[in-house]
Amino acid sequence: MLKHPIFKIISDLVEKKGLECYVIGGFVRDVLLKRPTKDIDILIIGSGIELAKNVAKRIGNVKVNVFKNFGTAMLHYKDMEVEFVGARKESYRKNSRKPVVEDGTLADDQNRRDFTINSMAYSLNKPTFGDLVDPFNGIKDLKDKIIRTPLDPNRTYSDDPLRMMRAIRFATELNFKIENESLQAIAENKNRISIVSAERIIDELNKVILAHKPSVGFRLLEQTGLLEIIFPEFQKLKGVDVKEDKAHKDNFFHTIKVLDNVAGRSDNLWLRWAALLHDIGKPTTKRYEPETGWTFHGHDYIGSKMVKGIFRRLKLPMGNNMKYVEKLVKLHLRPIVLSQDEVTDSAVRRLLFEAGNDIDDLMLMCEADITSKNDAKVKQYLTNFKLVRKKLKEIEEKDAIRNFQPPVSGKIIMNTFGLGPCQEVGVIKNAIKEAILEGEIHNNYDEAYNFMLKKARELGLRKSDEN
Ligand code: ATP
């Protein structure tokens, strides 16, 4: 279990100095689960910073990053990030998840850990090297796939409410069950999440989203009441309204199914976010019309407009990733609408123009959006999508629309007709783009140039060399 050379180096060193030392936490858990690991947490009864410096001296030529405020130090050695920390005892105050810390024993340190599976330690001391120190029977919980807190769950979650998010994240990543008392304690302490920073929360939420089956985490977030607090827009997707015997589907369960479907096919966090938000405009746009039943007209557009505010509040990055999510939410109905009508070249060209390089992701998400239980319907949709994909390929080969650049620039238009920047230039440019998308002309310079001359004539413009 402790094959990495760092363990022998540390073991020799602490033996010489008469210190007590362990490897603890996530590394031990992941080794036992046979999961790949990149981090090693070393626990010393004494100063972590001093030990790190001594280890670095022994290895030679490695940099030690010291975090004085936390009393920890970190170095990189043979593909591993090794963190050194002194054992501590913690006591918590009501308004902060930052505890008062004092030096402690191994047992004190294990008591303050979040879960039994994260509290196990291997001894690095010579006489007991490799022995597992597991006071809370974490090994059994690991086997039984259970998330349990070492001490009273109410206290553990109230002390540091981030642990509620961590419990749900580990349950999702590892496909474990959260033990009942813990689950209840999370529900009872849900409002304590307000003392955790948005950055910490989103960090955990993104790990849930990146898991193999993210729906597990979203069900738990919903069930414990945390979802309503951290992501109220998403909570609003839950529920079914019935009128005159007509019900709509539950958009919460639909969405997390779509998310799982996307997760099965792509590791792209932002594509997963797009799946998560694709129907976010539905609660706002829900109407009941006696003839048609439940409708959500414009939920694609309204949903895309909600993306920015959600990203800002959740402290997600506001740059290109956000724009990408906005775009996919806005376009998510287009391939479906397209495949229901006759699939015309111009409609395909327009979709390609608007989606650009994100067309493949959009198609993947739209296929994942088919969650109907009616097999015939699913088959019909998938056949139609195949047709859309075929057309997309054909158009792509004929006309390079994906990264559309106008073949005749505004500058050429201005030079040709002796114009400055004015409305006519925009009108002609737009007419050329429309003609290409409608398939009236091909996407090349000569055809676009001739079209420009024709359009200019209609507008009463003359070439500058004719003046
Ligand atoms: P991952 O690397 O997947 O995030 P990890 O368990 O290694 O998992 P870290 O955040 O690196 O996560 O934490 C290392 C160890 O520190 C944990 O295994 C746990 O023992 C302890 N720990 C981390 N955060 C907390 C917390 N909020 N409360 C109590 N113990 C914690």
Short mmCIF file of C-alpha atoms and ligand atoms in Angstrom, two decimals:
data_model
loop_
_atom_site.label_atom_id
_atom_site.label_comp_id
_atom_site.label_asym_id
_atom_site.label_seq_id
_atom_site.Cartn_x
_atom_site.Cartn_y
_atom_site.Cartn_z
CA MET A 1 0.00 0.00 0.00
CA LEU A 2 2.85 2.39 0.77
CA LYS A 3 5.09 1.75 -2.23
CA HIS A 4 5.76 5.36 -3.14
CA PRO A 5 9.42 6.20 -2.19
CA ILE A 6 8.33 9.27 -0.20
CA PHE A 7 7.03 7.04 2.60
CA LYS A 8 10.41 5.41 3.26
CA ILE A 9 12.16 8.78 3.22
CA ILE A 10 9.69 10.18 5.76
CA SER A 11 9.78 7.04 7.88
CA ASP A 12 13.61 7.17 8.13
CA LEU A 13 13.52 10.83 9.03
CA VAL A 14 10.92 10.62 11.79
CA GLU A 15 12.66 7.58 13.24
CA LYS A 16 15.86 9.58 13.53
CA LYS A 17 14.12 12.54 15.12
CA GLY A 18 11.94 10.43 17.41
CA LEU A 19 8.66 11.80 15.96
CA GLU A 20 5.26 10.20 15.36
CA CYS A 21 3.94 10.33 11.79
CA TYR A 22 1.10 8.99 9.58
CA VAL A 23 -0.36 9.19 6.11
CA ILE A 24 -4.02 10.06 6.50
CA GLY A 25 -7.31 10.92 4.78
CA GLY A 26 -8.07 10.80 1.05
CA PHE A 27 -4.90 8.92 0.12
CA VAL A 28 -5.66 6.02 2.46
CA ARG A 29 -9.29 5.93 1.31
CA ASP A 30 -8.35 5.94 -2.37
CA VAL A 31 -5.62 3.33 -2.02
CA LEU A 32 -8.11 1.01 -0.32
CA LEU A 33 -10.64 1.72 -3.07
CA LYS A 34 -7.93 1.19 -5.70
CA ARG A 35 -8.66 4.66 -7.06
CA PRO A 36 -5.83 6.65 -8.63
CA THR A 37 -4.43 9.33 -6.31
CA LYS A 38 -2.34 12.43 -6.79
CA ASP A 39 -2.30 13.81 -3.24
CA ILE A 40 -0.65 12.50 -0.11
CA ASP A 41 -1.48 14.02 3.29
CA ILE A 42 1.19 13.49 5.90
CA LEU A 43 0.23 13.99 9.53
CA ILE A 44 2.94 14.64 12.10
CA ILE A 45 2.56 15.02 15.83
CA GLY A 46 4.55 18.23 15.76
CA SER A 47 5.33 20.78 13.07
CA GLY A 48 4.32 19.95 9.50
CA ILE A 49 6.35 22.84 8.11
CA GLU A 50 9.56 21.67 9.76
CA LEU A 51 9.07 18.10 8.59
CA ALA A 52 8.44 19.28 5.02
CA LYS A 53 11.67 21.29 5.06
CA ASN A 54 13.63 18.31 6.36
CA VAL A 55 12.12 16.00 3.73
CA ALA A 56 12.96 18.50 1.00
CA LYS A 57 16.56 18.68 2.24
CA ARG A 58 16.82 14.91 2.15
CA ILE A 59 15.40 14.62 -1.39
CA GLY A 60 17.46 17.60 -2.54
CA ASN A 61 16.43 20.37 -4.87
CA VAL A 62 12.68 20.50 -4.33
CA LYS A 63 10.74 23.62 -3.50
CA VAL A 64 8.62 23.74 -0.36
CA ASN A 65 5.48 25.89 -0.40
CA VAL A 66 4.79 27.03 3.12
CA PHE A 67 1.32 28.18 4.21
CA LYS A 68 2.18 29.77 7.52
CA ASN A 69 -1.39 30.77 8.36
CA PHE A 70 -2.53 27.18 8.15
CA GLY A 71 0.65 25.67 9.60
CA THR A 72 1.01 23.47 6.55
CA ALA A 73 3.61 22.95 3.82
CA MET A 74 3.56 21.23 0.45
CA LEU A 75 6.07 19.83 -2.00
CA HIS A 76 5.96 17.88 -5.26
CA TYR A 77 7.79 14.61 -5.50
CA LYS A 78 7.58 11.99 -8.26
CA ASP A 79 4.10 12.87 -9.61
CA MET A 80 2.66 13.40 -6.15
CA GLU A 81 1.59 16.49 -4.28
CA VAL A 82 2.65 15.86 -0.71
CA GLU A 83 1.12 17.99 2.02
CA PHE A 84 2.48 18.11 5.59
CA VAL A 85 0.34 19.10 8.52
CA GLY A 86 0.70 18.94 12.28
CA ALA A 87 -1.99 17.02 14.19
CA ARG A 88 -4.61 19.36 15.61
CA LYS A 89 -7.59 19.68 17.80
CA GLU A 90 -10.37 21.98 16.70
CA SER A 91 -13.19 23.86 18.34
CA TYR A 92 -15.82 25.72 16.40
CA ARG A 93 -17.66 29.00 16.87
CA LYS A 94 -21.20 29.63 15.70
CA ASN A 95 -20.66 32.07 12.84
CA SER A 96 -17.64 30.70 11.12
CA ARG A 97 -16.52 27.45 9.61
CA LYS A 98 -12.97 28.37 10.64
CA PRO A 99 -12.20 26.63 13.93
CA VAL A 100 -9.96 27.62 16.80
CA VAL A 101 -7.02 25.28 16.41
CA GLU A 102 -4.58 23.87 18.93
CA ASP A 103 -1.93 21.17 18.73
CA GLY A 104 -3.33 17.71 19.23
CA THR A 105 -2.80 13.96 19.07
CA LEU A 106 -3.54 11.54 16.23
CA ALA A 107 -6.87 10.76 17.89
CA ASP A 108 -7.78 14.48 18.16
CA ASP A 109 -6.99 14.88 14.50
CA GLN A 110 -9.05 11.88 13.46
CA ASN A 111 -11.98 13.18 15.52
CA ARG A 112 -12.10 16.42 13.55
CA ARG A 113 -12.25 14.69 10.15
CA ASP A 114 -15.44 14.69 8.13
CA PHE A 115 -16.18 11.02 7.43
CA THR A 116 -15.12 7.66 8.79
CA ILE A 117 -13.74 6.72 5.36
CA ASN A 118 -11.63 9.92 5.42
CA SER A 119 -10.29 9.41 8.95
CA MET A 120 -8.14 6.34 8.43
CA ALA A 121 -4.37 6.57 8.76
CA TYR A 122 -1.40 4.32 8.00
CA SER A 123 1.49 4.45 10.40
CA LEU A 124 4.83 5.61 9.00
CA ASN A 125 6.59 4.82 12.27
CA LYS A 126 9.19 2.06 11.94
CA PRO A 127 7.84 -0.54 14.39
CA THR A 128 4.26 -0.26 13.09
CA PHE A 129 4.94 0.82 9.49
CA GLY A 130 1.89 0.23 7.29
CA ASP A 131 -0.50 -0.55 10.17
CA LEU A 132 -3.96 0.91 9.70
CA VAL A 133 -5.23 3.17 12.49
CA ASP A 134 -8.99 3.17 12.06
CA PRO A 135 -10.84 4.14 15.26
CA PHE A 136 -14.25 4.56 13.58
CA ASN A 137 -14.23 1.37 11.50
CA GLY A 138 -13.96 3.31 8.26
CA ILE A 139 -12.83 0.15 6.53
CA LYS A 140 -16.25 -1.41 7.12
CA ASP A 141 -18.03 1.69 5.80
CA LEU A 142 -15.78 1.57 2.77
CA LYS A 143 -16.82 -2.02 2.13
CA ASP A 144 -20.50 -1.29 2.81
CA LYS A 145 -20.31 1.89 0.71
CA ILE A 146 -21.50 4.20 3.46
CA ILE A 147 -20.81 7.86 4.24
CA ARG A 148 -20.85 8.32 8.03
CA THR A 149 -19.40 10.99 10.32
CA PRO A 150 -16.94 9.93 13.06
CA LEU A 151 -18.75 11.94 15.76
CA ASP A 152 -22.34 13.11 16.19
CA PRO A 153 -23.53 14.09 12.69
CA ASN A 154 -25.51 17.07 13.91
CA ARG A 155 -22.42 18.52 15.47
CA THR A 156 -20.15 17.61 12.57
CA TYR A 157 -22.34 19.31 9.94
CA SER A 158 -23.21 22.28 12.08
CA ASP A 159 -19.51 22.89 12.93
CA ASP A 160 -18.49 22.98 9.28
CA PRO A 161 -21.49 22.97 6.92
CA LEU A 162 -19.25 22.49 3.88
CA ARG A 163 -19.22 18.87 5.01
CA MET A 164 -22.86 18.59 3.87
CA MET A 165 -21.77 19.33 0.31
CA ARG A 166 -18.79 17.01 0.70
CA ALA A 167 -21.02 14.17 1.91
CA ILE A 168 -23.21 14.51 -1.15
CA ARG A 169 -20.21 14.88 -3.44
CA PHE A 170 -18.53 11.70 -2.10
CA ALA A 171 -21.82 9.79 -2.26
CA THR A 172 -22.08 10.78 -5.92
CA GLU A 173 -18.44 10.22 -6.90
CA LEU A 174 -18.12 6.90 -5.09
CA ASN A 175 -21.70 5.74 -5.48
CA PHE A 176 -22.05 5.40 -1.68
CA LYS A 177 -25.14 5.82 0.52
CA ILE A 178 -25.27 8.56 3.13
CA GLU A 179 -26.16 6.88 6.40
CA ASN A 180 -29.64 7.82 7.67
CA GLU A 181 -28.75 9.90 10.72
CA SER A 182 -26.32 11.84 8.61
CA LEU A 183 -28.93 12.49 5.95
CA GLN A 184 -31.34 13.75 8.58
CA ALA A 185 -28.66 15.93 10.14
CA ILE A 186 -27.94 17.49 6.75
CA ALA A 187 -31.63 18.27 6.28
CA GLU A 188 -31.78 19.78 9.78
CA ASN A 189 -28.66 21.86 9.32
CA LYS A 190 -29.30 22.92 5.72
CA ASN A 191 -29.58 26.62 6.58
CA ARG A 192 -26.05 26.56 8.02
CA ILE A 193 -24.82 26.38 4.40
CA SER A 194 -25.19 30.18 4.43
CA ILE A 195 -21.84 30.53 6.23
CA VAL A 196 -20.01 28.69 3.44
CA SER A 197 -18.57 30.79 0.61
CA ALA A 198 -20.08 30.49 -2.87
CA GLU A 199 -16.64 29.47 -4.21
CA ARG A 200 -16.49 26.44 -1.90
CA ILE A 201 -20.04 25.43 -2.73
CA ILE A 202 -19.55 25.60 -6.48
CA ASP A 203 -16.34 23.65 -6.18
CA GLU A 204 -18.24 20.76 -4.67
CA LEU A 205 -21.22 21.16 -7.00
CA ASN A 206 -18.92 20.98 -10.01
CA LYS A 207 -17.47 17.75 -8.66
CA VAL A 208 -21.00 16.36 -8.43
CA ILE A 209 -21.64 17.45 -12.01
CA LEU A 210 -18.40 15.84 -13.17
CA ALA A 211 -19.22 12.53 -11.52
CA HIS A 212 -20.10 9.43 -13.48
CA LYS A 213 -23.80 9.72 -12.56
CA PRO A 214 -24.51 13.29 -11.37
CA SER A 215 -28.23 12.66 -10.81
CA VAL A 216 -27.35 10.86 -7.55
CA GLY A 217 -26.05 14.14 -6.11
CA PHE A 218 -28.94 16.25 -7.38
CA ARG A 219 -31.49 13.89 -5.84
CA LEU A 220 -29.67 14.18 -2.51
CA LEU A 221 -29.41 17.95 -2.76
CA GLU A 222 -33.13 18.12 -3.43
CA GLN A 223 -34.08 15.61 -0.76
CA THR A 224 -32.09 17.40 1.97
CA GLY A 225 -33.40 20.84 1.04
CA LEU A 226 -29.98 22.17 0.12
CA LEU A 227 -30.88 22.61 -3.53
CA GLU A 228 -33.56 25.15 -2.75
CA ILE A 229 -31.00 27.25 -0.90
CA ILE A 230 -28.00 27.04 -3.19
CA PHE A 231 -29.77 26.80 -6.57
CA PRO A 232 -33.44 27.88 -6.28
CA GLU A 233 -33.96 28.14 -10.05
CA PHE A 234 -33.21 24.46 -10.36
CA GLN A 235 -35.51 23.52 -7.49
CA LYS A 236 -38.37 25.22 -9.36
CA LEU A 237 -38.13 22.58 -12.09
CA LYS A 238 -39.52 20.05 -9.65
CA GLY A 239 -43.18 19.17 -9.57
CA VAL A 240 -46.04 18.31 -11.85
CA ASP A 241 -49.15 20.40 -12.47
CA VAL A 242 -52.36 18.75 -13.56
CA LYS A 243 -55.30 20.49 -15.24
CA GLU A 244 -58.27 18.81 -16.87
CA ASP A 245 -56.45 15.50 -16.52
CA LYS A 246 -53.47 16.81 -18.41
CA ALA A 247 -50.08 16.69 -16.68
CA HIS A 248 -46.68 17.81 -17.86
CA LYS A 249 -43.50 15.90 -17.11
CA ASP A 250 -41.46 16.66 -13.99
CA ASN A 251 -38.68 18.80 -15.37
CA PHE A 252 -36.36 18.20 -12.42
CA PHE A 253 -36.25 14.44 -13.02
CA HIS A 254 -36.16 14.97 -16.78
CA THR A 255 -33.20 17.36 -16.51
CA ILE A 256 -31.09 15.16 -14.25
CA LYS A 257 -31.71 12.27 -16.64
CA VAL A 258 -30.50 14.42 -19.53
CA LEU A 259 -27.46 15.34 -17.44
CA ASP A 260 -26.70 11.65 -16.84
CA ASN A 261 -27.12 10.97 -20.55
CA VAL A 262 -24.63 13.73 -21.41
CA ALA A 263 -22.28 12.56 -18.65
CA GLY A 264 -22.24 9.11 -20.27
CA ARG A 265 -20.89 10.65 -23.46
CA SER A 266 -18.77 13.67 -22.55
CA ASP A 267 -16.47 14.85 -19.75
CA ASN A 268 -16.92 18.50 -20.73
CA LEU A 269 -18.06 20.34 -17.58
CA TRP A 270 -19.66 23.14 -19.60
CA LEU A 271 -21.62 20.81 -21.83
CA ARG A 272 -22.89 19.24 -18.60
CA TRP A 273 -23.83 22.71 -17.34
CA ALA A 274 -25.71 23.33 -20.58
CA ALA A 275 -27.63 20.09 -20.04
CA LEU A 276 -28.39 21.18 -16.49
CA LEU A 277 -29.74 24.54 -17.63
CA HIS A 278 -31.37 23.60 -20.92
CA ASP A 279 -34.92 23.75 -19.50
CA ILE A 280 -34.27 26.30 -16.76
CA GLY A 281 -36.69 28.73 -18.47
CA LYS A 282 -39.62 26.30 -18.20
CA PRO A 283 -41.09 27.32 -14.83
CA THR A 284 -41.28 30.98 -15.93
CA THR A 285 -42.87 30.21 -19.29
CA LYS A 286 -45.31 27.49 -18.21
CA ARG A 287 -48.88 28.10 -19.46
CA TYR A 288 -51.96 25.97 -19.77
CA GLU A 289 -53.91 26.22 -23.00
CA PRO A 290 -57.16 24.23 -23.15
CA GLU A 291 -56.56 23.05 -26.74
CA THR A 292 -52.88 22.19 -26.56
CA GLY A 293 -52.36 21.48 -22.85
CA TRP A 294 -49.17 22.57 -21.10
CA THR A 295 -46.80 24.75 -23.09
CA PHE A 296 -43.43 26.33 -22.38
CA HIS A 297 -43.21 28.76 -25.30
CA GLY A 298 -39.92 30.61 -25.46
CA HIS A 299 -38.30 28.67 -22.62
CA ASP A 300 -35.19 28.26 -24.76
CA TYR A 301 -34.79 32.02 -25.14
CA ILE A 302 -35.81 32.92 -21.57
CA GLY A 303 -33.57 30.13 -20.26
CA SER A 304 -30.56 31.43 -22.17
CA LYS A 305 -31.19 34.86 -20.67
CA MET A 306 -31.10 33.36 -17.17
CA VAL A 307 -27.67 31.79 -17.62
CA LYS A 308 -25.66 34.93 -16.93
CA GLY A 309 -27.37 35.71 -13.61
CA ILE A 310 -27.04 32.12 -12.44
CA PHE A 311 -23.35 31.99 -13.37
CA ARG A 312 -22.71 35.28 -11.61
CA ARG A 313 -24.44 34.26 -8.38
CA LEU A 314 -22.86 30.82 -8.27
CA LYS A 315 -19.43 32.36 -8.95
CA LEU A 316 -18.90 30.43 -12.13
CA PRO A 317 -16.59 32.03 -14.73
CA MET A 318 -18.29 34.75 -16.79
CA GLY A 319 -16.26 34.40 -20.00
CA ASN A 320 -16.49 32.12 -23.03
CA ASN A 321 -17.71 29.10 -21.07
CA MET A 322 -20.74 31.06 -19.96
CA LYS A 323 -21.40 32.23 -23.53
CA TYR A 324 -21.13 28.64 -24.72
CA VAL A 325 -23.75 27.53 -22.19
CA GLU A 326 -26.00 30.45 -23.18
CA LYS A 327 -25.71 29.45 -26.81
CA LEU A 328 -26.53 25.78 -26.26
CA VAL A 329 -29.52 26.63 -24.06
CA LYS A 330 -30.79 29.06 -26.70
CA LEU A 331 -30.40 26.58 -29.54
CA HIS A 332 -31.44 23.38 -27.79
CA LEU A 333 -34.81 23.10 -29.53
CA ARG A 334 -33.56 23.83 -33.02
CA PRO A 335 -32.41 20.35 -34.06
CA ILE A 336 -35.69 18.90 -32.75
CA VAL A 337 -37.84 21.42 -34.59
CA LEU A 338 -35.69 20.85 -37.64
CA SER A 339 -36.15 17.13 -37.53
CA GLN A 340 -39.92 17.45 -37.18
CA ASP A 341 -40.30 19.49 -40.37
CA GLU A 342 -38.92 18.72 -43.74
CA VAL A 343 -35.17 19.13 -43.28
CA THR A 344 -34.36 21.91 -45.74
CA ASP A 345 -30.82 22.87 -46.67
CA SER A 346 -31.33 26.47 -45.65
CA ALA A 347 -32.58 25.55 -42.16
CA VAL A 348 -29.55 23.31 -41.69
CA ARG A 349 -27.24 26.06 -42.95
CA ARG A 350 -28.75 28.53 -40.47
CA LEU A 351 -28.33 26.14 -37.58
CA LEU A 352 -24.72 25.54 -38.58
CA PHE A 353 -24.16 29.28 -38.84
CA GLU A 354 -25.51 29.95 -35.37
CA ALA A 355 -23.94 26.99 -33.60
CA GLY A 356 -20.54 27.27 -35.32
CA ASN A 357 -17.99 24.91 -33.85
CA ASP A 358 -20.35 23.94 -31.05
CA ILE A 359 -22.70 22.12 -33.42
CA ASP A 360 -21.46 18.65 -32.40
CA ASP A 361 -21.96 19.41 -28.70
CA LEU A 362 -25.42 20.77 -29.45
CA MET A 363 -26.38 17.63 -31.34
CA LEU A 364 -25.06 15.45 -28.51
CA MET A 365 -27.10 17.39 -25.95
CA CYS A 366 -30.24 17.23 -28.08
CA GLU A 367 -29.97 13.48 -28.42
CA ALA A 368 -29.48 13.25 -24.65
CA ASP A 369 -32.66 15.35 -24.27
CA ILE A 370 -34.79 12.50 -25.56
CA THR A 371 -35.95 10.83 -22.37
CA SER A 372 -39.39 9.66 -23.48
CA LYS A 373 -40.47 6.21 -22.31
CA ASN A 374 -42.34 5.69 -25.55
CA ASP A 375 -40.01 3.56 -27.65
CA ALA A 376 -41.67 4.38 -30.95
CA LYS A 377 -41.28 8.09 -30.26
CA VAL A 378 -37.63 7.70 -29.29
CA LYS A 379 -36.95 5.70 -32.43
CA GLN A 380 -38.63 8.34 -34.57
CA TYR A 381 -36.58 11.15 -32.97
CA LEU A 382 -33.32 9.31 -33.36
CA THR A 383 -34.03 8.51 -37.00
CA ASN A 384 -34.81 12.16 -37.65
CA PHE A 385 -31.65 13.25 -35.89
CA LYS A 386 -29.67 10.91 -38.07
CA LEU A 387 -31.12 12.71 -41.05
CA VAL A 388 -30.20 16.09 -39.57
CA ARG A 389 -26.65 14.89 -38.94
CA LYS A 390 -26.40 13.60 -42.52
CA LYS A 391 -27.60 16.92 -43.89
CA LEU A 392 -25.21 18.81 -41.62
CA LYS A 393 -22.35 16.81 -43.04
CA GLU A 394 -23.43 17.38 -46.64
CA ILE A 395 -23.84 21.13 -46.16
CA GLU A 396 -20.55 21.31 -44.31
CA GLU A 397 -18.79 19.71 -47.25
CA LYS A 398 -20.48 21.96 -49.80
CA ASP A 399 -20.42 25.29 -47.94
CA ALA A 400 -18.03 26.22 -45.17
CA ILE A 401 -20.63 27.74 -42.87
CA ARG A 402 -19.36 26.55 -39.50
CA ASN A 403 -16.80 29.36 -39.15
CA PHE A 404 -18.64 31.79 -41.35
CA GLN A 405 -16.65 34.86 -42.43
CA PRO A 406 -18.36 37.16 -44.94
CA PRO A 407 -16.59 36.52 -48.30
CA VAL A 408 -17.01 40.22 -49.18
CA SER A 409 -16.00 42.53 -46.37
CA GLY A 410 -17.49 45.89 -45.44
CA LYS A 411 -14.24 47.48 -46.60
CA ILE A 412 -14.62 46.07 -50.11
CA ILE A 413 -18.21 47.33 -50.23
CA MET A 414 -17.13 50.82 -49.16
CA ASN A 415 -14.23 50.94 -51.65
CA THR A 416 -16.33 49.65 -54.52
CA PHE A 417 -19.04 52.27 -54.11
CA GLY A 418 -16.97 55.09 -52.64
CA LEU A 419 -18.89 54.98 -49.36
CA GLY A 420 -17.92 55.75 -45.79
CA PRO A 421 -19.33 53.68 -42.95
CA CYS A 422 -23.10 53.96 -43.43
CA GLN A 423 -26.33 52.02 -43.26
CA GLU A 424 -26.13 50.79 -46.87
CA VAL A 425 -22.91 48.88 -46.15
CA GLY A 426 -24.68 46.96 -43.39
CA VAL A 427 -27.71 46.30 -45.60
CA ILE A 428 -25.56 44.85 -48.39
CA LYS A 429 -23.44 42.79 -46.00
CA ASN A 430 -26.50 41.31 -44.39
CA ALA A 431 -28.12 40.59 -47.77
CA ILE A 432 -25.01 38.65 -48.84
CA LYS A 433 -25.07 36.60 -45.63
CA GLU A 434 -28.79 35.87 -46.09
CA ALA A 435 -28.30 34.85 -49.71
CA ILE A 436 -25.61 32.39 -48.69
CA LEU A 437 -27.66 30.94 -45.84
CA GLU A 438 -30.72 30.65 -48.10
CA GLY A 439 -28.59 28.87 -50.68
CA GLU A 440 -29.18 31.46 -53.40
CA ILE A 441 -25.42 31.81 -53.86
CA HIS A 442 -22.44 29.77 -52.72
CA ASN A 443 -20.09 30.88 -49.98
CA ASN A 444 -17.31 32.24 -52.22
CA TYR A 445 -15.90 35.60 -53.24
CA ASP A 446 -16.99 35.72 -56.89
CA GLU A 447 -20.62 34.86 -56.29
CA ALA A 448 -20.77 37.18 -53.29
CA TYR A 449 -19.17 40.02 -55.30
CA ASN A 450 -21.68 39.71 -58.15
CA PHE A 451 -24.53 39.53 -55.66
CA MET A 452 -23.20 42.70 -54.01
CA LEU A 453 -23.28 44.52 -57.40
CA LYS A 454 -26.87 43.43 -57.96
CA LYS A 455 -28.00 44.44 -54.50
CA ALA A 456 -26.25 47.81 -54.77
CA ARG A 457 -28.01 48.51 -58.05
CA GLU A 458 -31.35 47.91 -56.31
CA LEU A 459 -30.32 50.44 -53.70
CA GLY A 460 -29.43 52.96 -56.41
CA LEU A 461 -25.69 52.80 -55.74
CA ARG A 462 -23.09 52.98 -58.45
CA LYS A 463 -19.52 51.74 -58.50
CA SER A 464 -17.09 54.54 -57.71
CA ASP A 465 -15.26 54.05 -61.05
CA GLU A 466 -18.59 54.67 -62.88
CA ASN A 467 -19.08 58.05 -61.15
P1 ATP B 1 -10.53 14.82 -3.01
O1 ATP B 1 -9.08 14.81 -3.29
O2 ATP B 1 -11.37 13.97 -3.89
O3 ATP B 1 -11.11 16.19 -2.80
P2 ATP B 1 -9.92 14.32 -0.26
O4 ATP B 1 -10.62 13.53 0.81
O5 ATP B 1 -8.47 14.03 -0.45
O6 ATP B 1 -10.71 14.08 -1.59
P3 ATP B 1 -9.27 16.97 0.54
O7 ATP B 1 -10.13 18.17 0.46
O8 ATP B 1 -7.94 16.99 -0.08
O9 ATP B 1 -10.18 15.81 0.02
O10 ATP B 1 -9.11 16.63 2.08
C1 ATP B 1 -8.15 15.75 2.60
C2 ATP B 1 -8.64 15.18 3.91
O11 ATP B 1 -8.87 16.23 4.86
C3 ATP B 1 -9.97 14.46 3.82
O12 ATP B 1 -9.81 13.12 3.43
C4 ATP B 1 -10.53 14.61 5.22
O13 ATP B 1 -9.94 13.69 6.10
C5 ATP B 1 -10.03 15.97 5.62
N1 ATP B 1 -11.00 17.05 5.35
C6 ATP B 1 -11.08 17.82 4.25
N2 ATP B 1 -12.05 18.73 4.35
C7 ATP B 1 -12.61 18.53 5.55
C8 ATP B 1 -13.66 19.17 6.27
N3 ATP B 1 -14.35 20.18 5.73
N4 ATP B 1 -13.95 18.72 7.50
C9 ATP B 1 -13.25 17.71 8.05
N5 ATP B 1 -12.27 17.07 7.44
C10 ATP B 1 -11.93 17.47 6.20
#
